[in-house]
Amino acid sequence: MTDILDLPGWKATSSRSDGSQYPIEADYLVHPSACLKCGSIGHLYKHGTKKTIYTDSPIRGLPVRLVANVQRYRCRDCGETFLQPLGAVLDDRRMTRRCAEYITDQGMRDTFSRVAEHIGCDEKTVRNVASSAVALVADEFRPYVPESLGIDETQLSGVMRLVLTDVDRRLPVDILPNREPASLA
C-alpha cells in the first residue's frame, strides 16, 4: 500500500475524506532515547498520548489535517514530562514544513486569500509564512547601485525608449518602455 502521507518517519494509520477536508491520522515512529529536560539516557517511559492537529499541503484538491498521535514521556530521573519531538513539523506554526514550503511557493503566484482557501487556514497565517520567506530573500538581496547613472534615449521598433547606464563600468542598467518622466520616476 502506498503511504499517502509521504513524510519520513511517519506512518498513516487512517485517512478519509469528508468532502471539505482530508484528515489523516498518523504516528511518528522515531522516539527519543534521552530526556529533553535533563539529558538522561534510557530512563524514559511512555506517559500517554496527545492528539495534535497540524496543517499539511493539499492532497487531491482538499485541505489536509494531520492528526498526530504524539507520545508523551516522563523521565524517571528528573520526573519531568515532555512530548515526543516530531520530524517534518513546525511546532510554532502547527503545520508541516512541506505546507510552509507550499505556502511560500504559492504565495508568490496567487493571492494569500486563495492560498488560505486551498490550505484550509486563515489568510493571516498565509501572510505570516509568506512574509517570513520574503524577509529571508530580502536580507540576501543586494541590488547593484551604480555611482554614476547615465540617462540617454534611443529608438527601438519605432518607439523612443529611455536607456539607463552605469557610466563608470560602461554597462547598461535598464531600458524603459518610453521616455516619459513618470516612467523614470
mmCIF file with all atom_site columns, C-alpha atoms in Angstrom:
data_model
loop_
_atom_site.group_PDB
_atom_site.id
_atom_site.type_symbol
_atom_site.label_atom_id
_atom_site.label_alt_id
_atom_site.label_comp_id
_atom_site.label_asym_id
_atom_site.label_entity_id
_atom_site.label_seq_id
_atom_site.pdbx_PDB_ins_code
_atom_site.Cartn_x
_atom_site.Cartn_y
_atom_site.Cartn_z
_atom_site.occupancy
_atom_site.B_iso_or_equiv
_atom_site.pdbx_formal_charge
_atom_site.auth_seq_id
_atom_site.auth_comp_id
_atom_site.auth_asym_id
_atom_site.auth_atom_id
_atom_site.pdbx_PDB_model_num
ATOM 1   C CA . MET A 1 1   ? 0.000   0.000  0.000   1.00 0.00 ? 1   MET A CA 1
ATOM 2   C CA . THR A 1 2   ? 1.234   3.489  -0.847  1.00 0.00 ? 2   THR A CA 1
ATOM 3   C CA . ASP A 1 3   ? 1.763   5.823  2.094   1.00 0.00 ? 3   ASP A CA 1
ATOM 4   C CA . ILE A 1 4   ? -0.494  8.789  1.361   1.00 0.00 ? 4   ILE A CA 1
ATOM 5   C CA . LEU A 1 5   ? 1.315   10.985 3.882   1.00 0.00 ? 5   LEU A CA 1
ATOM 6   C CA . ASP A 1 6   ? 4.797   10.568 2.380   1.00 0.00 ? 6   ASP A CA 1
ATOM 7   C CA . LEU A 1 7   ? 6.644   12.118 5.326   1.00 0.00 ? 7   LEU A CA 1
ATOM 8   C CA . PRO A 1 8   ? 9.842   10.436 6.562   1.00 0.00 ? 8   PRO A CA 1
ATOM 9   C CA . GLY A 1 9   ? 9.395   8.740  9.931   1.00 0.00 ? 9   GLY A CA 1
ATOM 10  C CA . TRP A 1 10  ? 5.595   8.984  9.819   1.00 0.00 ? 10  TRP A CA 1
ATOM 11  C CA . LYS A 1 11  ? 3.051   6.205  9.331   1.00 0.00 ? 11  LYS A CA 1
ATOM 12  C CA . ALA A 1 12  ? -0.539  6.991  8.388   1.00 0.00 ? 12  ALA A CA 1
ATOM 13  C CA . THR A 1 13  ? -2.969  4.893  10.418  1.00 0.00 ? 13  THR A CA 1
ATOM 14  C CA . SER A 1 14  ? -6.173  6.128  8.785   1.00 0.00 ? 14  SER A CA 1
ATOM 15  C CA . SER A 1 15  ? -7.320  8.602  6.172   1.00 0.00 ? 15  SER A CA 1
ATOM 16  C CA . ARG A 1 16  ? -10.726 9.567  4.950   1.00 0.00 ? 16  ARG A CA 1
ATOM 17  C CA . SER A 1 17  ? -12.262 12.430 3.029   1.00 0.00 ? 17  SER A CA 1
ATOM 18  C CA . ASP A 1 18  ? -15.360 14.160 4.324   1.00 0.00 ? 18  ASP A CA 1
ATOM 19  C CA . GLY A 1 19  ? -15.735 16.262 1.169   1.00 0.00 ? 19  GLY A CA 1
ATOM 20  C CA . SER A 1 20  ? -14.421 19.513 2.652   1.00 0.00 ? 20  SER A CA 1
ATOM 21  C CA . GLN A 1 21  ? -11.085 18.356 4.074   1.00 0.00 ? 21  GLN A CA 1
ATOM 22  C CA . TYR A 1 22  ? -8.836  15.315 4.242   1.00 0.00 ? 22  TYR A CA 1
ATOM 23  C CA . PRO A 1 23  ? -7.926  14.301 7.819   1.00 0.00 ? 23  PRO A CA 1
ATOM 24  C CA . ILE A 1 24  ? -5.045  11.834 8.087   1.00 0.00 ? 24  ILE A CA 1
ATOM 25  C CA . GLU A 1 25  ? -4.368  10.178 11.421  1.00 0.00 ? 25  GLU A CA 1
ATOM 26  C CA . ALA A 1 26  ? -0.706  9.291  11.838  1.00 0.00 ? 26  ALA A CA 1
ATOM 27  C CA . ASP A 1 27  ? 2.000   8.201  14.267  1.00 0.00 ? 27  ASP A CA 1
ATOM 28  C CA . TYR A 1 28  ? 5.584   9.439  14.315  1.00 0.00 ? 28  TYR A CA 1
ATOM 29  C CA . LEU A 1 29  ? 7.781   6.364  14.570  1.00 0.00 ? 29  LEU A CA 1
ATOM 30  C CA . VAL A 1 30  ? 11.035  7.969  15.785  1.00 0.00 ? 30  VAL A CA 1
ATOM 31  C CA . HIS A 1 31  ? 11.183  8.006  19.580  1.00 0.00 ? 31  HIS A CA 1
ATOM 32  C CA . PRO A 1 32  ? 13.661  9.883  21.788  1.00 0.00 ? 32  PRO A CA 1
ATOM 33  C CA . SER A 1 33  ? 16.283  7.942  23.688  1.00 0.00 ? 33  SER A CA 1
ATOM 34  C CA . ALA A 1 34  ? 17.209  10.750 26.090  1.00 0.00 ? 34  ALA A CA 1
ATOM 35  C CA . CYS A 1 35  ? 15.222  13.133 28.267  1.00 0.00 ? 35  CYS A CA 1
ATOM 36  C CA . LEU A 1 36  ? 14.788  16.528 26.606  1.00 0.00 ? 36  LEU A CA 1
ATOM 37  C CA . LYS A 1 37  ? 14.843  18.253 30.014  1.00 0.00 ? 37  LYS A CA 1
ATOM 38  C CA . CYS A 1 38  ? 17.839  16.698 31.816  1.00 0.00 ? 38  CYS A CA 1
ATOM 39  C CA . GLY A 1 39  ? 19.554  14.620 29.095  1.00 0.00 ? 39  GLY A CA 1
ATOM 40  C CA . SER A 1 40  ? 19.299  11.335 30.996  1.00 0.00 ? 40  SER A CA 1
ATOM 41  C CA . ILE A 1 41  ? 19.605  8.375  28.619  1.00 0.00 ? 41  ILE A CA 1
ATOM 42  C CA . GLY A 1 42  ? 17.425  5.289  28.842  1.00 0.00 ? 42  GLY A CA 1
ATOM 43  C CA . HIS A 1 43  ? 15.283  6.359  31.775  1.00 0.00 ? 43  HIS A CA 1
ATOM 44  C CA . LEU A 1 44  ? 12.124  7.318  29.903  1.00 0.00 ? 44  LEU A CA 1
ATOM 45  C CA . TYR A 1 45  ? 8.751   5.696  29.996  1.00 0.00 ? 45  TYR A CA 1
ATOM 46  C CA . LYS A 1 46  ? 5.631   6.360  27.954  1.00 0.00 ? 46  LYS A CA 1
ATOM 47  C CA . HIS A 1 47  ? 3.138   8.578  29.710  1.00 0.00 ? 47  HIS A CA 1
ATOM 48  C CA . GLY A 1 48  ? 0.069   8.546  27.438  1.00 0.00 ? 48  GLY A CA 1
ATOM 49  C CA . THR A 1 49  ? -0.596  10.187 24.101  1.00 0.00 ? 49  THR A CA 1
ATOM 50  C CA . LYS A 1 50  ? -1.938  13.521 22.976  1.00 0.00 ? 50  LYS A CA 1
ATOM 51  C CA . LYS A 1 51  ? -3.737  14.141 19.693  1.00 0.00 ? 51  LYS A CA 1
ATOM 52  C CA . THR A 1 52  ? -2.424  17.259 17.982  1.00 0.00 ? 52  THR A CA 1
ATOM 53  C CA . ILE A 1 53  ? -3.666  18.629 14.671  1.00 0.00 ? 53  ILE A CA 1
ATOM 54  C CA . TYR A 1 54  ? -1.235  20.054 12.123  1.00 0.00 ? 54  TYR A CA 1
ATOM 55  C CA . THR A 1 55  ? -1.977  21.600 8.737   1.00 0.00 ? 55  THR A CA 1
ATOM 56  C CA . ASP A 1 56  ? -0.407  19.939 5.695   1.00 0.00 ? 56  ASP A CA 1
ATOM 57  C CA . SER A 1 57  ? -0.324  20.797 1.999   1.00 0.00 ? 57  SER A CA 1
ATOM 58  C CA . PRO A 1 58  ? -3.440  19.855 -0.008  1.00 0.00 ? 58  PRO A CA 1
ATOM 59  C CA . ILE A 1 59  ? -3.993  16.320 -1.305  1.00 0.00 ? 59  ILE A CA 1
ATOM 60  C CA . ARG A 1 60  ? -6.492  15.558 -4.058  1.00 0.00 ? 60  ARG A CA 1
ATOM 61  C CA . GLY A 1 61  ? -7.580  19.196 -4.061  1.00 0.00 ? 61  GLY A CA 1
ATOM 62  C CA . LEU A 1 62  ? -8.643  19.158 -0.407  1.00 0.00 ? 62  LEU A CA 1
ATOM 63  C CA . PRO A 1 63  ? -7.073  20.769 2.684   1.00 0.00 ? 63  PRO A CA 1
ATOM 64  C CA . VAL A 1 64  ? -5.237  18.194 4.800   1.00 0.00 ? 64  VAL A CA 1
ATOM 65  C CA . ARG A 1 65  ? -5.251  17.933 8.570   1.00 0.00 ? 65  ARG A CA 1
ATOM 66  C CA . LEU A 1 66  ? -2.545  15.745 10.055  1.00 0.00 ? 66  LEU A CA 1
ATOM 67  C CA . VAL A 1 67  ? -3.973  14.317 13.289  1.00 0.00 ? 67  VAL A CA 1
ATOM 68  C CA . ALA A 1 68  ? -0.805  13.259 15.080  1.00 0.00 ? 68  ALA A CA 1
ATOM 69  C CA . ASN A 1 69  ? -0.847  10.803 17.969  1.00 0.00 ? 69  ASN A CA 1
ATOM 70  C CA . VAL A 1 70  ? 2.007   12.431 19.878  1.00 0.00 ? 70  VAL A CA 1
ATOM 71  C CA . GLN A 1 71  ? 3.588   10.261 22.554  1.00 0.00 ? 71  GLN A CA 1
ATOM 72  C CA . ARG A 1 72  ? 4.189   11.835 25.976  1.00 0.00 ? 72  ARG A CA 1
ATOM 73  C CA . TYR A 1 73  ? 7.200   10.734 28.023  1.00 0.00 ? 73  TYR A CA 1
ATOM 74  C CA . ARG A 1 74  ? 8.201   11.020 31.654  1.00 0.00 ? 74  ARG A CA 1
ATOM 75  C CA . CYS A 1 75  ? 11.787  10.826 32.857  1.00 0.00 ? 75  CYS A CA 1
ATOM 76  C CA . ARG A 1 76  ? 12.468  8.601  35.860  1.00 0.00 ? 76  ARG A CA 1
ATOM 77  C CA . ASP A 1 77  ? 15.468  10.743 36.870  1.00 0.00 ? 77  ASP A CA 1
ATOM 78  C CA . CYS A 1 78  ? 14.072  14.285 36.848  1.00 0.00 ? 78  CYS A CA 1
ATOM 79  C CA . GLY A 1 79  ? 10.330  13.461 36.865  1.00 0.00 ? 79  GLY A CA 1
ATOM 80  C CA . GLU A 1 80  ? 9.624   15.925 34.036  1.00 0.00 ? 80  GLU A CA 1
ATOM 81  C CA . THR A 1 81  ? 7.245   15.145 31.188  1.00 0.00 ? 81  THR A CA 1
ATOM 82  C CA . PHE A 1 82  ? 7.654   16.150 27.559  1.00 0.00 ? 82  PHE A CA 1
ATOM 83  C CA . LEU A 1 83  ? 6.131   15.472 24.171  1.00 0.00 ? 83  LEU A CA 1
ATOM 84  C CA . GLN A 1 84  ? 7.822   13.406 21.520  1.00 0.00 ? 84  GLN A CA 1
ATOM 85  C CA . PRO A 1 85  ? 9.735   15.703 19.130  1.00 0.00 ? 85  PRO A CA 1
ATOM 86  C CA . LEU A 1 86  ? 8.207   15.422 15.651  1.00 0.00 ? 86  LEU A CA 1
ATOM 87  C CA . GLY A 1 87  ? 10.149  15.471 12.407  1.00 0.00 ? 87  GLY A CA 1
ATOM 88  C CA . ALA A 1 88  ? 8.941   17.454 9.370   1.00 0.00 ? 88  ALA A CA 1
ATOM 89  C CA . VAL A 1 89  ? 6.692   19.617 11.580  1.00 0.00 ? 89  VAL A CA 1
ATOM 90  C CA . LEU A 1 90  ? 6.939   23.302 12.523  1.00 0.00 ? 90  LEU A CA 1
ATOM 91  C CA . ASP A 1 91  ? 5.590   23.333 16.079  1.00 0.00 ? 91  ASP A CA 1
ATOM 92  C CA . ASP A 1 92  ? 5.449   27.130 16.285  1.00 0.00 ? 92  ASP A CA 1
ATOM 93  C CA . ARG A 1 93  ? 3.100   27.255 13.270  1.00 0.00 ? 93  ARG A CA 1
ATOM 94  C CA . ARG A 1 94  ? 1.266   23.939 13.806  1.00 0.00 ? 94  ARG A CA 1
ATOM 95  C CA . MET A 1 95  ? 1.985   22.884 10.228  1.00 0.00 ? 95  MET A CA 1
ATOM 96  C CA . THR A 1 96  ? 4.354   20.646 8.302   1.00 0.00 ? 96  THR A CA 1
ATOM 97  C CA . ARG A 1 97  ? 7.473   22.060 6.663   1.00 0.00 ? 97  ARG A CA 1
ATOM 98  C CA . ARG A 1 98  ? 6.011   20.884 3.376   1.00 0.00 ? 98  ARG A CA 1
ATOM 99  C CA . CYS A 1 99  ? 2.943   23.070 3.979   1.00 0.00 ? 99  CYS A CA 1
ATOM 100 C CA . ALA A 1 100 ? 5.115   26.119 4.735   1.00 0.00 ? 100 ALA A CA 1
ATOM 101 C CA . GLU A 1 101 ? 7.046   25.496 1.501   1.00 0.00 ? 101 GLU A CA 1
ATOM 102 C CA . TYR A 1 102 ? 3.746   25.166 -0.380  1.00 0.00 ? 102 TYR A CA 1
ATOM 103 C CA . ILE A 1 103 ? 2.532   28.472 1.066   1.00 0.00 ? 103 ILE A CA 1
ATOM 104 C CA . THR A 1 104 ? 5.810   30.181 0.176   1.00 0.00 ? 104 THR A CA 1
ATOM 105 C CA . ASP A 1 105 ? 5.699   28.876 -3.379  1.00 0.00 ? 105 ASP A CA 1
ATOM 106 C CA . GLN A 1 106 ? 2.005   29.532 -3.997  1.00 0.00 ? 106 GLN A CA 1
ATOM 107 C CA . GLY A 1 107 ? 2.058   32.871 -2.160  1.00 0.00 ? 107 GLY A CA 1
ATOM 108 C CA . MET A 1 108 ? 4.329   34.238 -4.875  1.00 0.00 ? 108 MET A CA 1
ATOM 109 C CA . ARG A 1 109 ? 1.852   33.194 -7.604  1.00 0.00 ? 109 ARG A CA 1
ATOM 110 C CA . ASP A 1 110 ? -1.605  33.686 -6.133  1.00 0.00 ? 110 ASP A CA 1
ATOM 111 C CA . THR A 1 111 ? -3.396  35.842 -3.583  1.00 0.00 ? 111 THR A CA 1
ATOM 112 C CA . PHE A 1 112 ? -2.984  34.991 0.079   1.00 0.00 ? 112 PHE A CA 1
ATOM 113 C CA . SER A 1 113 ? -6.756  34.559 0.398   1.00 0.00 ? 113 SER A CA 1
ATOM 114 C CA . ARG A 1 114 ? -6.854  31.906 -2.319  1.00 0.00 ? 114 ARG A CA 1
ATOM 115 C CA . VAL A 1 115 ? -3.824  30.077 -0.901  1.00 0.00 ? 115 VAL A CA 1
ATOM 116 C CA . ALA A 1 116 ? -5.509  30.119 2.532   1.00 0.00 ? 116 ALA A CA 1
ATOM 117 C CA . GLU A 1 117 ? -8.638  28.665 0.950   1.00 0.00 ? 117 GLU A CA 1
ATOM 118 C CA . HIS A 1 118 ? -6.616  25.817 -0.614  1.00 0.00 ? 118 HIS A CA 1
ATOM 119 C CA . ILE A 1 119 ? -4.760  25.109 2.643   1.00 0.00 ? 119 ILE A CA 1
ATOM 120 C CA . GLY A 1 120 ? -7.847  25.494 4.816   1.00 0.00 ? 120 GLY A CA 1
ATOM 121 C CA . CYS A 1 121 ? -6.361  28.042 7.189   1.00 0.00 ? 121 CYS A CA 1
ATOM 122 C CA . ASP A 1 122 ? -6.633  31.735 7.976   1.00 0.00 ? 122 ASP A CA 1
ATOM 123 C CA . GLU A 1 123 ? -5.325  34.300 5.485   1.00 0.00 ? 123 GLU A CA 1
ATOM 124 C CA . LYS A 1 124 ? -3.185  35.848 8.232   1.00 0.00 ? 124 LYS A CA 1
ATOM 125 C CA . THR A 1 125 ? -1.314  32.540 8.635   1.00 0.00 ? 125 THR A CA 1
ATOM 126 C CA . VAL A 1 126 ? -0.501  32.505 4.922   1.00 0.00 ? 126 VAL A CA 1
ATOM 127 C CA . ARG A 1 127 ? 0.578   36.151 5.075   1.00 0.00 ? 127 ARG A CA 1
ATOM 128 C CA . ASN A 1 128 ? 2.892   35.477 8.041   1.00 0.00 ? 128 ASN A CA 1
ATOM 129 C CA . VAL A 1 129 ? 4.527   32.406 6.465   1.00 0.00 ? 129 VAL A CA 1
ATOM 130 C CA . ALA A 1 130 ? 4.985   34.148 3.098   1.00 0.00 ? 130 ALA A CA 1
ATOM 131 C CA . SER A 1 131 ? 6.304   37.308 4.778   1.00 0.00 ? 131 SER A CA 1
ATOM 132 C CA . SER A 1 132 ? 8.927   35.270 6.646   1.00 0.00 ? 132 SER A CA 1
ATOM 133 C CA . ALA A 1 133 ? 10.109  33.768 3.362   1.00 0.00 ? 133 ALA A CA 1
ATOM 134 C CA . VAL A 1 134 ? 10.177  37.163 1.638   1.00 0.00 ? 134 VAL A CA 1
ATOM 135 C CA . ALA A 1 135 ? 12.161  38.620 4.553   1.00 0.00 ? 135 ALA A CA 1
ATOM 136 C CA . LEU A 1 136 ? 14.815  35.902 4.133   1.00 0.00 ? 136 LEU A CA 1
ATOM 137 C CA . VAL A 1 137 ? 15.120  36.633 0.405   1.00 0.00 ? 137 VAL A CA 1
ATOM 138 C CA . ALA A 1 138 ? 15.157  40.388 1.036   1.00 0.00 ? 138 ALA A CA 1
ATOM 139 C CA . ASP A 1 139 ? 18.009  40.010 3.550   1.00 0.00 ? 139 ASP A CA 1
ATOM 140 C CA . GLU A 1 140 ? 20.112  38.184 0.950   1.00 0.00 ? 140 GLU A CA 1
ATOM 141 C CA . PHE A 1 141 ? 19.235  40.516 -1.947  1.00 0.00 ? 141 PHE A CA 1
ATOM 142 C CA . ARG A 1 142 ? 21.869  43.151 -2.569  1.00 0.00 ? 142 ARG A CA 1
ATOM 143 C CA . PRO A 1 143 ? 20.959  45.287 -5.571  1.00 0.00 ? 143 PRO A CA 1
ATOM 144 C CA . TYR A 1 144 ? 23.756  46.855 -7.547  1.00 0.00 ? 144 TYR A CA 1
ATOM 145 C CA . VAL A 1 145 ? 23.539  50.639 -7.479  1.00 0.00 ? 145 VAL A CA 1
ATOM 146 C CA . PRO A 1 146 ? 25.874  52.491 -9.844  1.00 0.00 ? 146 PRO A CA 1
ATOM 147 C CA . GLU A 1 147 ? 27.716  55.543 -8.527  1.00 0.00 ? 147 GLU A CA 1
ATOM 148 C CA . SER A 1 148 ? 27.148  57.431 -11.780 1.00 0.00 ? 148 SER A CA 1
ATOM 149 C CA . LEU A 1 149 ? 23.902  56.870 -13.662 1.00 0.00 ? 149 LEU A CA 1
ATOM 150 C CA . GLY A 1 150 ? 23.757  57.869 -17.313 1.00 0.00 ? 150 GLY A CA 1
ATOM 151 C CA . ILE A 1 151 ? 20.413  58.696 -18.918 1.00 0.00 ? 151 ILE A CA 1
ATOM 152 C CA . ASP A 1 152 ? 20.010  58.610 -22.684 1.00 0.00 ? 152 ASP A CA 1
ATOM 153 C CA . GLU A 1 153 ? 17.406  57.728 -25.276 1.00 0.00 ? 153 GLU A CA 1
ATOM 154 C CA . THR A 1 154 ? 17.269  55.515 -28.336 1.00 0.00 ? 154 THR A CA 1
ATOM 155 C CA . GLN A 1 155 ? 14.696  54.442 -30.870 1.00 0.00 ? 155 GLN A CA 1
ATOM 156 C CA . LEU A 1 156 ? 13.735  50.748 -30.886 1.00 0.00 ? 156 LEU A CA 1
ATOM 157 C CA . SER A 1 157 ? 10.969  49.378 -33.124 1.00 0.00 ? 157 SER A CA 1
ATOM 158 C CA . GLY A 1 158 ? 9.914   52.913 -33.981 1.00 0.00 ? 158 GLY A CA 1
ATOM 159 C CA . VAL A 1 159 ? 9.409   53.921 -30.326 1.00 0.00 ? 159 VAL A CA 1
ATOM 160 C CA . MET A 1 160 ? 11.665  56.233 -28.328 1.00 0.00 ? 160 MET A CA 1
ATOM 161 C CA . ARG A 1 161 ? 12.996  54.405 -25.239 1.00 0.00 ? 161 ARG A CA 1
ATOM 162 C CA . LEU A 1 162 ? 14.859  55.623 -22.169 1.00 0.00 ? 162 LEU A CA 1
ATOM 163 C CA . VAL A 1 163 ? 18.242  53.956 -21.584 1.00 0.00 ? 163 VAL A CA 1
ATOM 164 C CA . LEU A 1 164 ? 19.911  53.926 -18.155 1.00 0.00 ? 164 LEU A CA 1
ATOM 165 C CA . THR A 1 165 ? 23.612  53.090 -17.982 1.00 0.00 ? 165 THR A CA 1
ATOM 166 C CA . ASP A 1 166 ? 26.359  52.692 -15.409 1.00 0.00 ? 166 ASP A CA 1
ATOM 167 C CA . VAL A 1 167 ? 28.798  55.333 -16.620 1.00 0.00 ? 167 VAL A CA 1
ATOM 168 C CA . ASP A 1 168 ? 31.800  54.094 -14.596 1.00 0.00 ? 168 ASP A CA 1
ATOM 169 C CA . ARG A 1 169 ? 31.539  50.467 -15.706 1.00 0.00 ? 169 ARG A CA 1
ATOM 170 C CA . ARG A 1 170 ? 30.106  51.283 -19.143 1.00 0.00 ? 170 ARG A CA 1
ATOM 171 C CA . LEU A 1 171 ? 27.264  48.805 -18.778 1.00 0.00 ? 171 LEU A CA 1
ATOM 172 C CA . PRO A 1 172 ? 23.532  49.136 -19.478 1.00 0.00 ? 172 PRO A CA 1
ATOM 173 C CA . VAL A 1 173 ? 21.344  49.072 -16.360 1.00 0.00 ? 173 VAL A CA 1
ATOM 174 C CA . ASP A 1 174 ? 17.841  49.164 -17.863 1.00 0.00 ? 174 ASP A CA 1
ATOM 175 C CA . ILE A 1 175 ? 15.780  50.175 -20.892 1.00 0.00 ? 175 ILE A CA 1
ATOM 176 C CA . LEU A 1 176 ? 12.417  51.725 -20.073 1.00 0.00 ? 176 LEU A CA 1
ATOM 177 C CA . PRO A 1 177 ? 9.402   51.407 -22.444 1.00 0.00 ? 177 PRO A CA 1
ATOM 178 C CA . ASN A 1 178 ? 9.187   55.173 -23.023 1.00 0.00 ? 178 ASN A CA 1
ATOM 179 C CA . ARG A 1 179 ? 10.936  58.380 -22.084 1.00 0.00 ? 179 ARG A CA 1
ATOM 180 C CA . GLU A 1 180 ? 8.155   59.936 -20.020 1.00 0.00 ? 180 GLU A CA 1
ATOM 181 C CA . PRO A 1 181 ? 9.101   61.417 -16.606 1.00 0.00 ? 181 PRO A CA 1
ATOM 182 C CA . ALA A 1 182 ? 6.620   59.062 -14.879 1.00 0.00 ? 182 ALA A CA 1
ATOM 183 C CA . SER A 1 183 ? 8.500   56.008 -16.241 1.00 0.00 ? 183 SER A CA 1
ATOM 184 C CA . LEU A 1 184 ? 11.802  57.363 -14.968 1.00 0.00 ? 184 LEU A CA 1
ATOM 185 C CA . ALA A 1 185 ? 10.317  58.131 -11.559 1.00 0.00 ? 185 ALA A CA 1
#
